[in-house]
PDB file of C-alpha atoms in Angstrom:
ATOM      1  CA  UNK A   1       0.000   0.000   0.000  1.00  0.00           C
ATOM      2  CA  UNK A   2       0.941   3.643  -0.383  1.00  0.00           C
ATOM      3  CA  UNK A   3       1.461   6.045   2.485  1.00  0.00           C
ATOM      4  CA  UNK A   4       2.121   9.784   2.007  1.00  0.00           C
ATOM      5  CA  UNK A   5       5.869  10.262   1.707  1.00  0.00           C
ATOM      6  CA  UNK A   6       6.486   6.885   0.068  1.00  0.00           C
ATOM      7  CA  UNK A   7       8.697   7.124  -3.020  1.00  0.00           C
ATOM      8  CA  UNK A   8      10.119   3.608  -3.424  1.00  0.00           C
ATOM      9  CA  UNK A   9       8.523   0.409  -4.693  1.00  0.00           C
ATOM     10  CA  UNK A  10      10.075  -2.897  -3.771  1.00  0.00           C
ATOM     11  CA  UNK A  11       9.258  -5.680  -6.237  1.00  0.00           C
ATOM     12  CA  UNK A  12       9.751  -9.402  -5.700  1.00  0.00           C
ATOM     13  CA  UNK A  13       9.545 -10.418  -9.348  1.00  0.00           C
ATOM     14  CA  UNK A  14       8.835 -14.081 -10.112  1.00  0.00           C
ATOM     15  CA  UNK A  15       9.551 -15.701 -13.496  1.00  0.00           C
ATOM     16  CA  UNK A  16       6.902 -14.808 -16.068  1.00  0.00           C
ATOM     17  CA  UNK A  17       5.375 -11.940 -14.031  1.00  0.00           C
ATOM     18  CA  UNK A  18       4.837  -8.503 -15.502  1.00  0.00           C
ATOM     19  CA  UNK A  19       4.669  -5.632 -13.039  1.00  0.00           C
ATOM     20  CA  UNK A  20       3.506  -2.116 -13.840  1.00  0.00           C
ATOM     21  CA  UNK A  21       3.899   0.766 -11.394  1.00  0.00           C
ATOM     22  CA  UNK A  22       2.328   4.197 -11.789  1.00  0.00           C
ATOM     23  CA  UNK A  23       3.678   7.187  -9.867  1.00  0.00           C
ATOM     24  CA  UNK A  24       1.162  10.033  -9.558  1.00  0.00           C
ATOM     25  CA  UNK A  25       2.287  13.488  -8.486  1.00  0.00           C
ATOM     26  CA  UNK A  26      -0.168  16.233  -7.599  1.00  0.00           C
ATOM     27  CA  UNK A  27       1.022  19.787  -8.114  1.00  0.00           C
ATOM     28  CA  UNK A  28       0.796  21.912  -4.970  1.00  0.00           C
ATOM     29  CA  UNK A  29      -1.157  25.159  -4.983  1.00  0.00           C
ATOM     30  CA  UNK A  30      -0.816  28.567  -3.329  1.00  0.00           C
ATOM     31  CA  UNK A  31      -2.967  31.415  -2.024  1.00  0.00           C
ATOM     32  CA  UNK A  32      -1.655  34.970  -1.700  1.00  0.00           C
ATOM     33  CA  UNK A  33      -3.556  37.723   0.122  1.00  0.00           C
ATOM     34  CA  UNK A  34      -2.467  41.319  -0.535  1.00  0.00           C
ATOM     35  CA  UNK A  35      -3.454  44.422   1.466  1.00  0.00           C
ATOM     36  CA  UNK A  36      -3.821  47.765  -0.318  1.00  0.00           C
ATOM     37  CA  UNK A  37      -4.939  50.879   1.570  1.00  0.00           C
ATOM     38  CA  UNK A  38      -5.831  54.308   0.236  1.00  0.00           C
ATOM     39  CA  UNK A  39      -3.832  56.143   1.451  1.00  0.00           C
ATOM     40  CA  UNK A  40      -1.003  53.775   2.423  1.00  0.00           C
ATOM     41  CA  UNK A  41      -0.637  53.681   6.198  1.00  0.00           C
ATOM     42  CA  UNK A  42       0.199  51.728   9.328  1.00  0.00           C
ATOM     43  CA  UNK A  43      -3.337  50.532  10.131  1.00  0.00           C
ATOM     44  CA  UNK A  44      -3.307  46.773  10.848  1.00  0.00           C
ATOM     45  CA  UNK A  45      -6.010  44.592   9.282  1.00  0.00           C
ATOM     46  CA  UNK A  46      -6.778  41.143  10.754  1.00  0.00           C
ATOM     47  CA  UNK A  47      -7.892  38.153   8.688  1.00  0.00           C
ATOM     48  CA  UNK A  48      -9.608  34.975   9.807  1.00  0.00           C
ATOM     49  CA  UNK A  49      -9.507  31.777   7.804  1.00  0.00           C
ATOM     50  CA  UNK A  50     -11.236  28.438   7.559  1.00  0.00           C
ATOM     51  CA  UNK A  51     -10.148  25.377   5.636  1.00  0.00           C
ATOM     52  CA  UNK A  52      -7.134  23.131   5.370  1.00  0.00           C
ATOM     53  CA  UNK A  53      -3.609  24.518   5.742  1.00  0.00           C
ATOM     54  CA  UNK A  54      -4.639  28.135   6.494  1.00  0.00           C
ATOM     55  CA  UNK A  55      -4.290  30.193   9.700  1.00  0.00           C
ATOM     56  CA  UNK A  56      -5.319  33.711  10.737  1.00  0.00           C
ATOM     57  CA  UNK A  57      -2.928  36.596  10.076  1.00  0.00           C
ATOM     58  CA  UNK A  58      -2.634  40.407   9.961  1.00  0.00           C
ATOM     59  CA  UNK A  59      -1.404  42.771   7.240  1.00  0.00           C
ATOM     60  CA  UNK A  60      -0.821  46.498   6.756  1.00  0.00           C
ATOM     61  CA  UNK A  61       0.170  48.684   3.830  1.00  0.00           C
ATOM     62  CA  UNK A  62       3.112  50.792   4.931  1.00  0.00           C
ATOM     63  CA  UNK A  63       6.871  50.480   4.603  1.00  0.00           C
ATOM     64  CA  UNK A  64       7.758  50.395   8.308  1.00  0.00           C
ATOM     65  CA  UNK A  65       8.416  46.658   8.330  1.00  0.00           C
ATOM     66  CA  UNK A  66       6.472  45.419  11.371  1.00  0.00           C
ATOM     67  CA  UNK A  67       3.863  43.721   9.198  1.00  0.00           C
ATOM     68  CA  UNK A  68       3.939  42.851   5.523  1.00  0.00           C
ATOM     69  CA  UNK A  69       1.232  43.790   3.034  1.00  0.00           C
ATOM     70  CA  UNK A  70       1.306  40.212   1.662  1.00  0.00           C
ATOM     71  CA  UNK A  71       0.547  36.768   3.125  1.00  0.00           C
ATOM     72  CA  UNK A  72       1.556  33.706   1.102  1.00  0.00           C
ATOM     73  CA  UNK A  73       0.245  30.216   1.808  1.00  0.00           C
ATOM     74  CA  UNK A  74       2.394  27.982  -0.404  1.00  0.00           C
ATOM     75  CA  UNK A  75       2.814  24.246  -0.780  1.00  0.00           C
ATOM     76  CA  UNK A  76      -0.912  23.623  -0.308  1.00  0.00           C
ATOM     77  CA  UNK A  77      -1.692  19.982  -0.998  1.00  0.00           C
ATOM     78  CA  UNK A  78      -4.976  19.189   0.776  1.00  0.00           C
ATOM     79  CA  UNK A  79      -7.710  19.722  -1.812  1.00  0.00           C
ATOM     80  CA  UNK A  80     -10.670  18.632   0.317  1.00  0.00           C
ATOM     81  CA  UNK A  81     -13.245  21.254   1.248  1.00  0.00           C
ATOM     82  CA  UNK A  82     -13.472  24.973   0.718  1.00  0.00           C
ATOM     83  CA  UNK A  83     -11.169  27.644   2.118  1.00  0.00           C
ATOM     84  CA  UNK A  84     -12.331  31.072   3.270  1.00  0.00           C
ATOM     85  CA  UNK A  85     -10.410  34.260   4.016  1.00  0.00           C
ATOM     86  CA  UNK A  86     -12.318  37.065   5.789  1.00  0.00           C
ATOM     87  CA  UNK A  87     -11.177  40.570   6.665  1.00  0.00           C
ATOM     88  CA  UNK A  88     -12.223  41.917  10.066  1.00  0.00           C
ATOM     89  CA  UNK A  89     -13.905  45.344   9.940  1.00  0.00           C
ATOM     90  CA  UNK A  90     -11.725  48.262  11.069  1.00  0.00           C
ATOM     91  CA  UNK A  91     -13.347  51.512  12.274  1.00  0.00           C
ATOM     92  CA  UNK A  92     -12.557  54.451  10.005  1.00  0.00           C
ATOM     93  CA  UNK A  93     -11.878  52.269   6.956  1.00  0.00           C
ATOM     94  CA  UNK A  94     -14.216  50.984   4.243  1.00  0.00           C
ATOM     95  CA  UNK A  95     -13.475  47.765   2.348  1.00  0.00           C
ATOM     96  CA  UNK A  96     -13.952  49.120  -1.182  1.00  0.00           C
ATOM     97  CA  UNK A  97     -12.755  46.235  -3.365  1.00  0.00           C
ATOM     98  CA  UNK A  98     -11.737  42.585  -3.331  1.00  0.00           C
ATOM     99  CA  UNK A  99     -10.203  41.429  -6.600  1.00  0.00           C
ATOM    100  CA  UNK A 100      -8.962  37.885  -7.193  1.00  0.00           C
ATOM    101  CA  UNK A 101      -7.387  35.762  -9.886  1.00  0.00           C
ATOM    102  CA  UNK A 102      -6.371  32.140 -10.343  1.00  0.00           C
ATOM    103  CA  UNK A 103      -9.530  30.216  -9.345  1.00  0.00           C
ATOM    104  CA  UNK A 104     -12.502  30.176 -11.717  1.00  0.00           C
ATOM    105  CA  UNK A 105     -14.704  28.834  -8.902  1.00  0.00           C
ATOM    106  CA  UNK A 106     -13.797  31.548  -6.366  1.00  0.00           C
ATOM    107  CA  UNK A 107     -16.767  33.394  -4.867  1.00  0.00           C
ATOM    108  CA  UNK A 108     -16.792  36.752  -3.072  1.00  0.00           C
ATOM    109  CA  UNK A 109     -19.379  37.338  -0.349  1.00  0.00           C
ATOM    110  CA  UNK A 110     -19.732  38.032   3.343  1.00  0.00           C
ATOM    111  CA  UNK A 111     -20.134  36.317   6.672  1.00  0.00           C
ATOM    112  CA  UNK A 112     -23.442  36.773   8.462  1.00  0.00           C
ATOM    113  CA  UNK A 113     -23.760  37.326  12.215  1.00  0.00           C
ATOM    114  CA  UNK A 114     -23.429  33.586  12.834  1.00  0.00           C
ATOM    115  CA  UNK A 115     -20.279  33.228  10.749  1.00  0.00           C
ATOM    116  CA  UNK A 116     -22.039  31.579   7.805  1.00  0.00           C
ATOM    117  CA  UNK A 117     -20.938  32.492   4.291  1.00  0.00           C
ATOM    118  CA  UNK A 118     -23.489  34.419   2.256  1.00  0.00           C
ATOM    119  CA  UNK A 119     -22.608  34.353  -1.417  1.00  0.00           C
ATOM    120  CA  UNK A 120     -22.667  37.699  -3.148  1.00  0.00           C
ATOM    121  CA  UNK A 121     -23.546  38.426  -6.723  1.00  0.00           C
ATOM    122  CA  UNK A 122     -20.950  38.482  -9.495  1.00  0.00           C
ATOM    123  CA  UNK A 123     -17.801  40.253  -8.329  1.00  0.00           C
ATOM    124  CA  UNK A 124     -17.349  42.470  -5.285  1.00  0.00           C
ATOM    125  CA  UNK A 125     -20.349  44.235  -3.757  1.00  0.00           C
ATOM    126  CA  UNK A 126     -20.445  46.728  -0.859  1.00  0.00           C
ATOM    127  CA  UNK A 127     -20.516  44.758   2.400  1.00  0.00           C
ATOM    128  CA  UNK A 128     -18.515  41.802   1.073  1.00  0.00           C
ATOM    129  CA  UNK A 129     -15.600  40.791   3.319  1.00  0.00           C
ATOM    130  CA  UNK A 130     -14.838  37.154   2.433  1.00  0.00           C
ATOM    131  CA  UNK A 131     -13.465  35.105  -0.423  1.00  0.00           C
ATOM    132  CA  UNK A 132     -14.404  31.434  -0.733  1.00  0.00           C
ATOM    133  CA  UNK A 133     -11.814  29.398  -2.611  1.00  0.00           C
ATOM    134  CA  UNK A 134     -12.345  25.955  -4.148  1.00  0.00           C
ATOM    135  CA  UNK A 135      -8.629  25.224  -4.499  1.00  0.00           C
ATOM    136  CA  UNK A 136      -7.494  22.722  -7.119  1.00  0.00           C
ATOM    137  CA  UNK A 137      -4.028  21.249  -7.751  1.00  0.00           C
ATOM    138  CA  UNK A 138      -1.638  23.702  -9.359  1.00  0.00           C
ATOM    139  CA  UNK A 139      -3.796  26.789  -8.832  1.00  0.00           C
ATOM    140  CA  UNK A 140      -2.062  30.024  -7.895  1.00  0.00           C
ATOM    141  CA  UNK A 141      -4.759  32.178  -6.310  1.00  0.00           C
ATOM    142  CA  UNK A 142      -4.177  35.840  -5.505  1.00  0.00           C
ATOM    143  CA  UNK A 143      -6.645  38.229  -3.830  1.00  0.00           C
ATOM    144  CA  UNK A 144      -6.163  41.921  -3.098  1.00  0.00           C
ATOM    145  CA  UNK A 145      -8.279  43.549  -0.383  1.00  0.00           C
ATOM    146  CA  UNK A 146      -8.454  47.336  -0.879  1.00  0.00           C
ATOM    147  CA  UNK A 147      -9.560  49.604   1.972  1.00  0.00           C
ATOM    148  CA  UNK A 148     -10.165  53.344   1.738  1.00  0.00           C
ATOM    149  CA  UNK A 149      -9.820  55.548   4.799  1.00  0.00           C
ATOM    150  CA  UNK A 150     -13.001  57.437   5.641  1.00  0.00           C
ATOM    151  CA  UNK A 151     -12.804  61.227   5.481  1.00  0.00           C
ATOM    152  CA  UNK A 152     -12.989  63.449   8.549  1.00  0.00           C
ATOM    153  CA  UNK A 153     -14.162  67.014   8.989  1.00  0.00           C
ATOM    154  CA  UNK A 154     -13.113  69.120  11.950  1.00  0.00           C
ATOM    155  CA  UNK A 155     -14.903  72.419  12.676  1.00  0.00           C
ATOM    156  CA  UNK A 156     -13.059  74.953  14.824  1.00  0.00           C
ATOM    157  CA  UNK A 157     -14.718  78.181  15.928  1.00  0.00           C
ATOM    158  CA  UNK A 158     -12.524  81.094  16.920  1.00  0.00           C
ATOM    159  CA  UNK A 159     -13.977  84.379  18.177  1.00  0.00           C
ATOM    160  CA  UNK A 160     -12.184  87.660  18.745  1.00  0.00           C
ATOM    161  CA  UNK A 161     -12.319  88.443  21.545  1.00  0.00           C
ATOM    162  CA  UNK A 162     -12.858  85.068  23.221  1.00  0.00           C
ATOM    163  CA  UNK A 163     -16.400  84.915  24.486  1.00  0.00           C
ATOM    164  CA  UNK A 164     -19.206  82.721  25.661  1.00  0.00           C
ATOM    165  CA  UNK A 165     -21.391  83.139  22.587  1.00  0.00           C
ATOM    166  CA  UNK A 166     -22.727  79.828  21.167  1.00  0.00           C
ATOM    167  CA  UNK A 167     -22.790  79.311  17.405  1.00  0.00           C
ATOM    168  CA  UNK A 168     -24.756  76.573  15.613  1.00  0.00           C
ATOM    169  CA  UNK A 169     -24.003  74.883  12.324  1.00  0.00           C
ATOM    170  CA  UNK A 170     -26.225  72.980   9.902  1.00  0.00           C
ATOM    171  CA  UNK A 171     -25.004  69.855   8.164  1.00  0.00           C
TER     172      UNK A 171
END
C-alpha cells in the first residue's frame, strides 16, 4: 500500500510476471492575500480563515516593516473542502474592493452574524468581506483587499475676543 511520503517500490519479481507501477504526483497550490490601503498607512487589518492549511494573520500597507502587506500560503496539498479568508472590519476604513485571480470557482461574499458564508452576486459588492476558494491542484490564487480611509471634517470656531457666545451649524 501507499502512504504519504512513500517514493520507493520494492518488487519481488517471479519468473513470467509482468509488473507495472504508476507514480502520480499532484502539483501543490498557493494562495496569496495582498493588502492595499488608500492612502497607504500603518493601520493593521486582521484576517480569519477556515479550511485546510490556512491560519489567521494580519497585514498592513506601509513600509515600516512590522507587518507585511502580503501573506503567502504555499505548498498547499490538501484539496478537500473549501477555504475562506475574511477581513475583520476596522473603524474608520471601508473595504472598497476585493479582486482575485487564479480560481474560476472563487466566490466573493460576506459572513453573516453567525459566521455563515453568504454568497454575493458576481464580483465584489459593498458589504462583502470574504473570499471562498475551491482550491485545485496547481492553482495560484491571488486576492487583493483594498480599503479606503473614511474622510474626517473638523470644525473649529474662533472668536475675537474670546467669548461665551454659542454658534450653531447645519449639516
